[in-house]
CSV table of C-alpha atoms in Angstrom, one decimal:
chain,number,residue,atom,x,y,z
A,1,MET,CA,256.5,111.5,-29.2
A,2,ASP,CA,259.8,109.7,-29.8
A,3,GLN,CA,262.2,109.6,-26.9
A,4,GLN,CA,265.7,108.2,-26.3
A,5,VAL,CA,266.3,107.2,-22.7
A,6,ASN,CA,269.0,105.6,-20.7
A,7,GLU,CA,268.9,102.0,-19.8
A,8,THR,CA,266.4,101.5,-17.0
A,9,ASP,CA,265.4,98.6,-14.8
A,10,ARG,CA,261.8,97.7,-15.4
A,11,GLU,CA,259.5,94.7,-14.8
A,12,THR,CA,258.4,93.9,-18.3
A,13,GLU,CA,257.5,90.2,-18.4
A,14,ALA,CA,254.0,91.1,-19.4
A,15,GLY,CA,255.0,94.1,-21.6
A,16,ALA,CA,255.3,97.9,-21.3
A,17,GLU,CA,257.0,100.3,-19.0
A,18,GLU,CA,256.4,100.5,-15.3
A,19,ASP,CA,256.1,103.3,-12.7
A,20,ALA,CA,259.5,103.7,-11.0
A,21,SER,CA,257.7,103.9,-7.6
A,22,PHE,CA,257.3,100.2,-7.5
A,23,ASN,CA,259.9,98.0,-9.2
A,24,ALA,CA,260.1,94.8,-7.1
A,25,ASN,CA,261.2,92.8,-10.1
A,26,ALA,CA,263.8,95.0,-11.7
A,27,THR,CA,265.5,92.3,-13.8
A,28,TYR,CA,265.1,93.8,-17.3
A,29,HIS,CA,267.3,96.5,-18.7
A,30,GLU,CA,265.6,98.4,-21.5
A,31,VAL,CA,266.4,101.2,-24.0
A,32,VAL,CA,263.3,102.9,-25.4
A,33,PHE,CA,263.5,104.3,-28.9
A,34,SER,CA,259.9,105.3,-29.5
A,35,ASP,CA,256.6,105.4,-27.6
A,36,LYS,CA,254.4,106.3,-30.6
A,37,TRP,CA,252.5,103.0,-30.1
A,38,LEU,CA,251.6,104.0,-26.5
A,39,ALA,CA,249.9,107.2,-27.6
A,40,LEU,CA,247.6,105.1,-29.8
A,41,ARG,CA,246.3,102.9,-27.0
A,42,ASP,CA,243.0,103.7,-25.4
A,43,ALA,CA,241.9,104.5,-21.8
A,44,ALA,CA,241.2,100.9,-21.0
A,45,TYR,CA,244.8,100.0,-21.7
A,46,GLN,CA,246.1,102.9,-19.5
A,47,ASP,CA,243.8,101.8,-16.7
A,48,TYR,CA,245.1,98.2,-16.9
A,49,ARG,CA,248.7,99.3,-16.8
A,50,ASP,CA,248.0,101.5,-13.8
A,51,GLN,CA,246.6,98.3,-12.1
A,52,TRP,CA,249.7,96.4,-13.2
A,53,THR,CA,251.7,98.5,-10.9
A,54,SER,CA,249.3,99.4,-8.1
A,55,VAL,CA,248.0,95.8,-7.4
A,56,PRO,CA,251.3,94.3,-6.4
A,57,GLU,CA,252.5,97.5,-4.9
A,58,GLN,CA,249.5,97.5,-2.5
A,59,LYS,CA,249.4,93.7,-2.3
A,60,LEU,CA,245.8,93.7,-3.3
A,61,GLU,CA,243.7,90.5,-3.6
A,62,LEU,CA,242.0,90.4,-7.0
A,63,ALA,CA,239.0,88.2,-7.9
A,64,PHE,CA,241.0,87.1,-10.9
A,65,PRO,CA,244.5,87.9,-12.3
A,66,LEU,CA,245.0,90.8,-14.6
A,67,HIS,CA,247.0,88.6,-16.9
A,68,LEU,CA,247.3,85.1,-18.1
A,69,ASP,CA,250.5,83.6,-19.6
A,70,ILE,CA,249.1,80.8,-21.9
A,71,GLU,CA,251.3,78.1,-23.3
A,72,THR,CA,249.3,77.2,-26.3
A,73,THR,CA,252.0,74.7,-27.4
A,74,ASN,CA,255.4,73.4,-26.2
A,75,ILE,CA,256.5,72.8,-29.8
A,76,CYS,CA,259.5,74.9,-30.9
A,77,ASN,CA,261.6,74.8,-34.0
A,78,LEU,CA,264.8,75.7,-32.2
A,79,LEU,CA,267.0,74.1,-29.5
A,80,CYS,CA,268.5,77.1,-27.8
A,81,PRO,CA,271.1,76.0,-25.1
A,82,MET,CA,269.9,78.6,-22.5
A,83,CYS,CA,266.3,77.5,-22.7
A,84,PRO,CA,264.9,75.0,-20.2
A,85,ARG,CA,262.6,73.6,-22.9
A,86,THR,CA,265.7,72.2,-24.7
A,87,SER,CA,266.7,69.9,-21.9
A,88,LEU,CA,263.1,68.9,-21.3
A,89,TYR,CA,262.8,68.0,-25.0
A,90,LEU,CA,266.1,66.2,-25.1
A,91,ASP,CA,265.0,64.1,-22.2
A,92,ALA,CA,261.4,63.4,-23.3
A,93,GLY,CA,261.5,63.7,-27.1
A,94,LYS,CA,258.4,64.1,-29.2
A,95,GLU,CA,256.2,62.4,-26.6
A,96,MET,CA,256.1,65.7,-24.7
A,97,LEU,CA,254.8,67.8,-27.6
A,98,GLN,CA,251.3,69.2,-27.3
A,99,GLU,CA,249.0,71.8,-28.8
A,100,MET,CA,246.0,73.5,-27.2
A,101,THR,CA,242.7,72.9,-29.0
A,102,ARG,CA,240.4,75.8,-30.0
A,103,GLU,CA,237.9,74.6,-27.5
A,104,GLU,CA,240.4,74.7,-24.7
A,105,TYR,CA,241.8,78.1,-25.7
A,106,SER,CA,238.4,79.7,-26.1
A,107,ASP,CA,237.3,78.4,-22.7
A,108,ILE,CA,240.3,79.9,-21.0
A,109,ILE,CA,239.7,83.3,-22.6
A,110,ASP,CA,236.0,83.1,-21.8
A,111,GLN,CA,236.6,82.2,-18.2
A,112,GLY,CA,239.1,85.0,-17.8
A,113,LEU,CA,236.9,87.7,-19.4
A,114,LYS,CA,234.0,86.7,-17.2
A,115,HIS,CA,236.1,87.6,-14.1
A,116,GLY,CA,238.0,90.7,-15.3
A,117,LEU,CA,241.0,89.4,-17.4
A,118,LYS,CA,242.8,92.3,-19.1
A,119,SER,CA,245.8,90.8,-20.9
A,120,ILE,CA,247.3,87.6,-22.2
A,121,LYS,CA,250.7,86.5,-23.5
A,122,LEU,CA,250.9,83.5,-25.8
A,123,ASN,CA,254.1,81.9,-24.7
A,124,TYR,CA,255.9,79.9,-22.0
A,125,LEU,CA,258.4,77.3,-23.2
A,126,GLY,CA,257.0,76.8,-26.7
A,127,GLU,CA,257.1,78.9,-29.9
A,128,PRO,CA,253.6,80.4,-30.3
A,129,MET,CA,254.1,80.8,-34.1
A,130,ALA,CA,254.4,77.0,-34.3
A,131,HIS,CA,250.7,76.6,-33.5
A,132,LYS,CA,248.5,76.4,-36.6
A,133,ASP,CA,245.7,78.4,-34.9
A,134,LEU,CA,247.8,81.4,-33.8
A,135,VAL,CA,246.1,84.0,-35.9
A,136,TRP,CA,242.7,82.7,-34.8
A,137,GLN,CA,243.9,82.8,-31.2
A,138,VAL,CA,244.8,86.4,-31.4
A,139,ARG,CA,241.6,87.4,-33.2
A,140,TYR,CA,239.4,85.5,-30.8
A,141,ALA,CA,241.0,87.1,-27.8
A,142,LYS,CA,240.7,90.6,-29.3
A,143,GLU,CA,237.1,90.1,-30.5
A,144,GLN,CA,236.0,88.9,-27.1
A,145,GLY,CA,237.5,91.9,-25.4
A,146,VAL,CA,241.1,91.2,-24.1
A,147,VAL,CA,242.7,94.6,-23.8
A,148,ASP,CA,246.3,93.5,-24.5
A,149,VAL,CA,247.3,90.5,-26.6
A,150,MET,CA,251.1,89.8,-26.8
A,151,MET,CA,253.6,87.1,-27.4
A,152,ASN,CA,257.3,86.2,-27.2
A,153,SER,CA,258.8,84.7,-30.3
A,154,ASN,CA,262.1,83.7,-32.0
A,155,ALA,CA,260.6,85.2,-35.2
A,156,THR,CA,262.0,82.5,-37.4
A,157,LEU,CA,258.5,81.6,-38.6
A,158,LEU,CA,257.4,85.2,-39.0
A,159,THR,CA,256.7,85.4,-42.7
A,160,LYS,CA,255.1,88.5,-44.4
A,161,ILE,CA,251.9,86.6,-44.7
A,162,LEU,CA,251.8,85.6,-41.1
A,163,GLY,CA,252.9,89.0,-39.9
A,164,LYS,CA,250.1,90.8,-41.8
A,165,ALA,CA,247.5,88.3,-40.6
A,166,LEU,CA,248.6,88.8,-37.0
A,167,LEU,CA,248.4,92.5,-37.2
A,168,GLU,CA,245.0,92.4,-38.8
A,169,ALA,CA,243.8,90.0,-36.1
A,170,GLY,CA,244.7,92.6,-33.5
A,171,LEU,CA,248.2,91.7,-32.1
A,172,ASP,CA,249.2,94.4,-29.6
A,173,LYS,CA,252.8,93.5,-28.8
A,174,LEU,CA,255.5,91.3,-30.2
A,175,PHE,CA,258.6,90.6,-28.1
A,176,VAL,CA,261.4,89.0,-30.2
A,177,SER,CA,264.3,87.1,-28.7
A,178,PHE,CA,267.4,88.4,-30.5
A,179,ASP,CA,270.3,86.9,-28.6
A,180,ALA,CA,273.5,88.1,-30.4
A,181,ILE,CA,274.8,90.4,-33.1
A,182,SER,CA,277.7,88.2,-34.2
A,183,PRO,CA,276.3,85.7,-36.8
A,184,ARG,CA,278.4,83.0,-35.3
A,185,ASP,CA,277.2,83.6,-31.7
A,186,TYR,CA,273.6,83.9,-32.9
A,187,GLU,CA,273.7,80.4,-34.4
A,188,ILE,CA,275.0,79.1,-31.1
A,189,GLN,CA,272.5,80.9,-29.0
A,190,ARG,CA,269.5,80.3,-31.3
A,191,LYS,CA,270.4,76.8,-32.5
A,192,GLY,CA,268.5,76.0,-35.7
A,193,THR,CA,268.3,79.4,-37.5
A,194,THR,CA,270.5,82.2,-38.7
A,195,ILE,CA,270.7,85.9,-37.8
A,196,GLY,CA,270.0,87.0,-41.4
A,197,LYS,CA,266.7,85.2,-41.5
A,198,VAL,CA,265.5,86.8,-38.3
A,199,ILE,CA,266.7,90.3,-39.3
A,200,ASP,CA,264.7,90.0,-42.5
A,201,ASN,CA,261.6,88.8,-40.7
A,202,VAL,CA,261.7,91.5,-38.1
A,203,PHE,CA,262.4,94.2,-40.6
A,204,ASN,CA,259.5,93.1,-42.8
A,205,PHE,CA,257.2,93.0,-39.7
A,206,VAL,CA,258.2,96.5,-38.7
A,207,ASN,CA,257.2,97.8,-42.1
A,208,LEU,CA,253.9,95.9,-42.0
A,209,ARG,CA,253.3,97.2,-38.5
A,210,ASN,CA,253.9,100.8,-39.6
A,211,GLU,CA,251.3,100.3,-42.4
A,212,HIS,CA,248.6,98.2,-40.8
A,213,ARG,CA,248.7,98.6,-37.0
A,214,PRO,CA,251.1,101.3,-35.6
A,215,SER,CA,249.7,100.7,-32.1
A,216,CYS,CA,251.5,97.3,-32.0
A,217,GLN,CA,254.7,97.5,-29.9
A,218,ILE,CA,257.8,95.7,-31.1
A,219,ARG,CA,260.6,95.0,-28.7
A,220,LEU,CA,263.8,92.9,-29.1
A,221,SER,CA,265.3,91.2,-26.1
A,222,MET,CA,268.8,89.7,-25.6
A,223,VAL,CA,269.8,87.0,-23.1
A,224,MET,CA,272.9,88.7,-21.7
A,225,TYR,CA,276.1,87.3,-20.1
A,226,ASP,CA,277.8,89.8,-17.9
A,227,THR,CA,281.1,90.2,-19.8
A,228,GLU,CA,282.5,93.0,-21.9
A,229,TYR,CA,282.1,91.0,-25.0
A,230,TRP,CA,278.3,90.6,-24.5
A,231,HIS,CA,277.8,94.2,-23.5
A,232,ARG,CA,279.5,95.2,-26.8
A,233,GLN,CA,277.0,93.0,-28.6
A,234,PHE,CA,274.1,94.9,-26.9
A,235,GLU,CA,275.7,98.2,-28.1
A,236,GLY,CA,275.6,96.7,-31.6
A,237,LEU,CA,271.9,95.9,-31.1
A,238,LYS,CA,271.2,99.5,-30.4
A,239,ILE,CA,272.8,100.6,-33.6
A,240,MET,CA,271.1,97.9,-35.7
A,241,TRP,CA,267.6,98.6,-34.6
A,242,ASP,CA,267.5,102.3,-33.5
A,243,GLY,CA,264.7,104.1,-35.4
A,244,MET,CA,262.9,100.8,-36.3
A,245,VAL,CA,261.8,98.9,-33.3
A,246,ASP,CA,260.2,100.6,-30.2
A,247,ALA,CA,262.6,99.2,-27.6
A,248,ILE,CA,265.5,96.8,-27.0
A,249,GLY,CA,266.5,95.2,-23.8
A,250,TYR,CA,268.3,92.4,-22.0
A,251,GLY,CA,268.0,90.2,-19.0
A,252,PHE,CA,271.0,88.4,-17.5
A,253,TYR,CA,271.3,84.7,-18.0
A,254,THR,CA,270.5,82.7,-14.9
A,255,GLU,CA,271.5,79.1,-14.4
A,256,ARG,CA,268.5,76.7,-14.6
A,257,ASP,CA,270.2,73.4,-14.1
A,258,PRO,CA,269.1,72.2,-10.6
A,259,SER,CA,272.4,70.6,-9.9
A,260,LYS,CA,274.2,74.0,-10.5
A,261,MET,CA,271.6,76.4,-9.0
A,262,ASP,CA,272.6,78.0,-5.7
A,263,GLU,CA,270.4,79.8,-3.3
A,264,TYR,CA,270.6,83.6,-3.3
A,265,PRO,CA,270.9,85.6,-0.1
A,266,GLU,CA,267.6,86.8,1.4
A,267,VAL,CA,266.5,90.3,0.5
A,268,GLU,CA,264.7,91.9,3.4
A,269,GLY,CA,261.4,93.5,2.4
A,270,PHE,CA,261.1,91.9,-1.0
A,271,HIS,CA,257.9,90.6,-2.4
A,272,CYS,CA,257.2,89.3,-5.8
A,273,SER,CA,254.7,91.0,-8.1
A,274,GLN,CA,253.7,87.9,-10.1
A,275,PRO,CA,251.4,86.1,-7.6
A,276,PHE,CA,249.3,89.3,-7.4
A,277,GLN,CA,249.1,90.1,-11.2
A,278,ARG,CA,249.2,86.9,-13.2
A,279,MET,CA,248.8,83.2,-13.6
A,280,PHE,CA,250.8,80.8,-15.8
A,281,ILE,CA,248.8,78.2,-17.7
A,282,LYS,CA,250.8,75.4,-19.1
A,283,ILE,CA,250.1,73.0,-22.0
A,284,ASN,CA,250.5,70.0,-19.6
A,285,GLY,CA,247.5,71.2,-17.6
A,286,ASN,CA,249.4,72.7,-14.7
A,287,VAL,CA,248.9,76.1,-13.3
A,288,THR,CA,251.8,77.8,-11.5
A,289,VAL,CA,252.6,81.2,-10.0
A,290,CYS,CA,256.0,81.9,-11.5
A,291,CYS,CA,257.7,82.6,-14.8
A,292,VAL,CA,260.8,80.6,-13.7
A,293,ASP,CA,258.9,77.5,-12.5
A,294,ASP,CA,259.6,75.5,-15.6
A,295,LYS,CA,259.7,72.3,-13.5
A,296,ASP,CA,256.3,72.8,-11.9
A,297,GLU,CA,257.6,73.2,-8.4
A,298,ILE,CA,254.9,75.5,-7.2
A,299,LEU,CA,251.7,74.0,-8.5
A,300,MET,CA,248.3,75.7,-7.8
A,301,GLY,CA,246.0,73.3,-9.7
A,302,ASN,CA,245.1,71.9,-13.2
A,303,TRP,CA,243.2,74.1,-15.6
A,304,ARG,CA,241.8,71.0,-17.4
A,305,GLU,CA,240.2,69.9,-14.1
A,306,THR,CA,239.4,73.1,-12.1
A,307,PRO,CA,237.9,76.5,-13.1
A,308,LEU,CA,240.6,79.1,-13.3
A,309,GLN,CA,238.9,81.4,-10.7
A,310,ASP,CA,238.7,78.5,-8.3
A,311,ILE,CA,242.4,78.0,-8.7
A,312,TRP,CA,243.2,81.7,-8.3
A,313,GLN,CA,241.1,81.9,-5.1
A,314,GLY,CA,242.1,78.5,-3.8
A,315,GLU,CA,243.9,78.1,-0.5
A,316,LYS,CA,247.3,77.3,-2.1
A,317,TYR,CA,247.3,80.6,-4.1
A,318,LYS,CA,246.0,82.6,-1.1
A,319,ALA,CA,248.7,81.1,1.1
A,320,PHE,CA,251.4,81.9,-1.4
A,321,ARG,CA,250.2,85.5,-1.8
A,322,LYS,CA,250.0,85.9,2.0
A,323,SER,CA,253.6,84.7,2.4
A,324,GLN,CA,254.7,87.3,-0.2
A,325,ALA,CA,252.7,90.1,1.4
A,326,GLU,CA,254.2,89.3,4.8
A,327,GLY,CA,257.8,89.4,3.4
A,328,LYS,CA,258.3,85.6,3.8
A,329,TYR,CA,259.2,84.8,0.2
A,330,TYR,CA,262.4,83.1,1.4
A,331,ASP,CA,260.3,80.3,3.1
A,332,ASN,CA,259.8,78.8,-0.4
A,333,ALA,CA,262.6,76.7,-1.8
A,334,LEU,CA,262.2,77.9,-5.4
A,335,CYS,CA,262.1,81.5,-4.3
A,336,ARG,CA,265.4,81.1,-2.5
A,337,LYS,CA,266.9,80.1,-5.9
A,338,CYS,CA,265.2,83.0,-7.8
A,339,TYR,CA,267.2,85.9,-9.2
A,340,LEU,CA,264.4,88.4,-9.0
A,341,PRO,CA,264.9,89.6,-5.4
A,342,VAL,CA,268.7,90.2,-5.8
A,343,SER,CA,268.0,92.0,-9.1
A,344,ALA,CA,265.6,94.5,-7.5
């Protein structure tokens, strides 16, 4: 049934709402307009979402992560000022651009499913719709048995043809970055496109979703700055998309420039969910534990050199999970600069 709820803090990096009994990563503020899509998901999905909460809550050691974040490409058609990819690209230029091959991608999916993988998200710093094999990637994952296939996108490349193909391939969730209501601010925040283009693309995709795959969740997310002006923009986002998308939300902007990043105070009793649930696979070959580790500061291995399960069960990963389980997250330099603990 439809439901209108107040803004709630939820850990939603890998999609969907969480049990309020465990909310260690409460960094995302969300307004839910509809949960019709959720009623159309099967028991396997419900079981996976239960594990998404219970595994980190109980600090369980899994044989393999529930979820993989897969950076299929670091190509992007925009140069958004708040995105760490922009500075990386401006420093390295086209030499940094890479795409995952079909053989590499299928091997990652096959390895994961052999050991209990439940969900994937096709995104890290690149735009997944910039990859020519995106529809094939979604279809392959679904046909092989991945329960939940999702992606983040700026939606500038989301044509009607691509949208229909993605839905028919089995896409389960689309999270669109929609970072302003003012056309002027939108062009600043999403450098390289216009708000009108993205509105049209999202509106068309909503209509396609309703016709072809109503179980696909659509959520819009805003990078928020904590001022009255930006809170008014979020209020406008509610009015614009109420009754069309399933949810909208925001996360506060966090400084990523190392020269400007300060350490946050330690939060007693905090432990991060991510090392227990998920693993981040980057196009440069690196595997890391963290969604904010864009500079590869906490490396666990290289997926082109080592089987994924061996990385997950390796001594580095085990030691990192142990430090989290024992409440020693603050021993890690990157964790001291992470906003997740103080947002909980």
